[in-house]
Coordinates of C-alpha atoms in Angstrom, one line a residue:
X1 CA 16.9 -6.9 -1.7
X2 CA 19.1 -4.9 -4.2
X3 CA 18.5 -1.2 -4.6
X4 CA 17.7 -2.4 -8.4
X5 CA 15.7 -4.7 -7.1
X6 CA 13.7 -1.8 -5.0
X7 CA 13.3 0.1 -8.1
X8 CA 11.5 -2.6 -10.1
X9 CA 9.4 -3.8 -7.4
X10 CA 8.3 -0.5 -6.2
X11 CA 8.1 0.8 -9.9
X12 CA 5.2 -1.9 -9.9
X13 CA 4.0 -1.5 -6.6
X14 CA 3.0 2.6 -7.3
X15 CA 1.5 1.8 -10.5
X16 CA -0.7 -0.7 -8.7
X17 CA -1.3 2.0 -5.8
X18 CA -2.1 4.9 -8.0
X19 CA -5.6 3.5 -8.4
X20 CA -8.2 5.0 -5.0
X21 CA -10.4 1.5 -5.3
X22 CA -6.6 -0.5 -4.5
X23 CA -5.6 1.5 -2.1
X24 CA -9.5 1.3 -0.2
X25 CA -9.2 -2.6 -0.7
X26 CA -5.7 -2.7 1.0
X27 CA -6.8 -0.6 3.5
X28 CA -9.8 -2.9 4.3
X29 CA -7.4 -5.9 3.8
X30 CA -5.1 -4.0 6.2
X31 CA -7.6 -4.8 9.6
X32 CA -8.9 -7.7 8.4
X33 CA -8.6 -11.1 5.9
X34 CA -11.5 -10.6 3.6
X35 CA -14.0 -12.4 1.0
X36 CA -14.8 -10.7 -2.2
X37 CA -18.2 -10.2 -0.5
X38 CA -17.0 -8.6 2.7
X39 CA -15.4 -6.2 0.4
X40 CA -18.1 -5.4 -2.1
X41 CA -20.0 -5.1 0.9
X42 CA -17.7 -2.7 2.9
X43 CA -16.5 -0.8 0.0
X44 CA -19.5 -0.3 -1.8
X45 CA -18.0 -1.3 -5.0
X46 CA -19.2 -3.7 -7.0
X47 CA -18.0 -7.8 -6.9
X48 CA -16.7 -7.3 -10.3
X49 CA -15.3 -4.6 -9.8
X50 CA -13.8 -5.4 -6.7
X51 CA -12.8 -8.7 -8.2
X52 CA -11.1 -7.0 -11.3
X53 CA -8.7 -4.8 -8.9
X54 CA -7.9 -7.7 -6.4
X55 CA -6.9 -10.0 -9.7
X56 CA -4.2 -6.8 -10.2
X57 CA -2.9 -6.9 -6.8
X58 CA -2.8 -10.7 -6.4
X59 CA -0.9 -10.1 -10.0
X60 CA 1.5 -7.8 -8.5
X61 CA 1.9 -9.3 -5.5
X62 CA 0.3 -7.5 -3.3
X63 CA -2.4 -9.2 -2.1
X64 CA -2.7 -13.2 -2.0
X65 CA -5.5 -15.9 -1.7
X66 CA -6.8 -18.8 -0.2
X67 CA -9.7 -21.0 -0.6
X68 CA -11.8 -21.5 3.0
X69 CA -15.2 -23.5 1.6
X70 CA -16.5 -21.7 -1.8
X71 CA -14.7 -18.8 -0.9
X72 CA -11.2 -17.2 -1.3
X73 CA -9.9 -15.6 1.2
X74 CA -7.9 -12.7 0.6
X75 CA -4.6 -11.2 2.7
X76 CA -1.8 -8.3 2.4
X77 CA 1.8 -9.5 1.4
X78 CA 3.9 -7.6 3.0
X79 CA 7.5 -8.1 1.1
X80 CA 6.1 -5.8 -1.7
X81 CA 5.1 -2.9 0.7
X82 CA 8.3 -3.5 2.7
X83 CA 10.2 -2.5 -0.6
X84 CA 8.3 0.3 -1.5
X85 CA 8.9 1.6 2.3
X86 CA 12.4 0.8 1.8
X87 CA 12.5 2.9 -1.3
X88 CA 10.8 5.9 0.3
X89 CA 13.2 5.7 3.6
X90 CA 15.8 8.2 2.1
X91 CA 13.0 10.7 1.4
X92 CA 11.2 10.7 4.7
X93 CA 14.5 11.2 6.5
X94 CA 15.3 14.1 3.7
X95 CA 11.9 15.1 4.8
X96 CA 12.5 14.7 8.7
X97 CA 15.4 16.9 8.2
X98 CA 13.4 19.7 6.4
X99 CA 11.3 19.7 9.1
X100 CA 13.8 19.5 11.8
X101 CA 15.5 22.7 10.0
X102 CA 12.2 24.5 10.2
X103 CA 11.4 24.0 13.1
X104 CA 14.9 25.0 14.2
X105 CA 14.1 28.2 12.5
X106 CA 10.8 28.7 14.0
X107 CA 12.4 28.6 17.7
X108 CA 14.9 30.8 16.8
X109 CA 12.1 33.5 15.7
X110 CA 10.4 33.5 19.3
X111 CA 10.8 36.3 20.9

């Protein structure tokens, strides 16, 4: 995937995450496959509200479904999240290195 290709996706991706109840359903979806009931139970949100933010992930890719019986199913994708992890790689090494340097600095104050 192209670095242009990073920025759209993950341009996306955050605007999708920025919401709390998203990030709790992909956190739930993270351990398990879930129903829409399993996660209004779970969650403590209600189905239509649970329903409305799993319709914007499915929309952004995020999540996806499948039907088992009268029920869909509902799983992580994980090509979206690997490009916004790709797109945060060059900060958490500019952050290891921050906190390499301090702690450098730290040892060097012990007495």
């Amino acid at each position: 995937m192209s670095l242009a290709e990073y920025g759209r996706v993950t341009a996306d991706a955050f605007t999708v995450l920025a919401e709390p109840t998203r990030r709790r359903i992909l956190d739930r979806l993270r351990r398990a496959e879930s129903s829409v009931g399993e996660l209004v139970t779970d969650l403590g949100v209600s189905q239509p509200t649970v329903s409305k933010h799993l319709r914007v992930l499915r929309e952004a890719g995020l999540v996806s479904s499948r039907t088992a019986a009268q029920q869909r199913i509902y799983r992580i994708e994980v090509r979206p999240l690997q490009a916004v992890d790709g797109w945060l790689a060059p900060y958490r090494r500019l952050w290891t290195s921050h906190l390499d340097a301090l702690e450098r600095h730290l040892d060097s104050q012990e007495p």
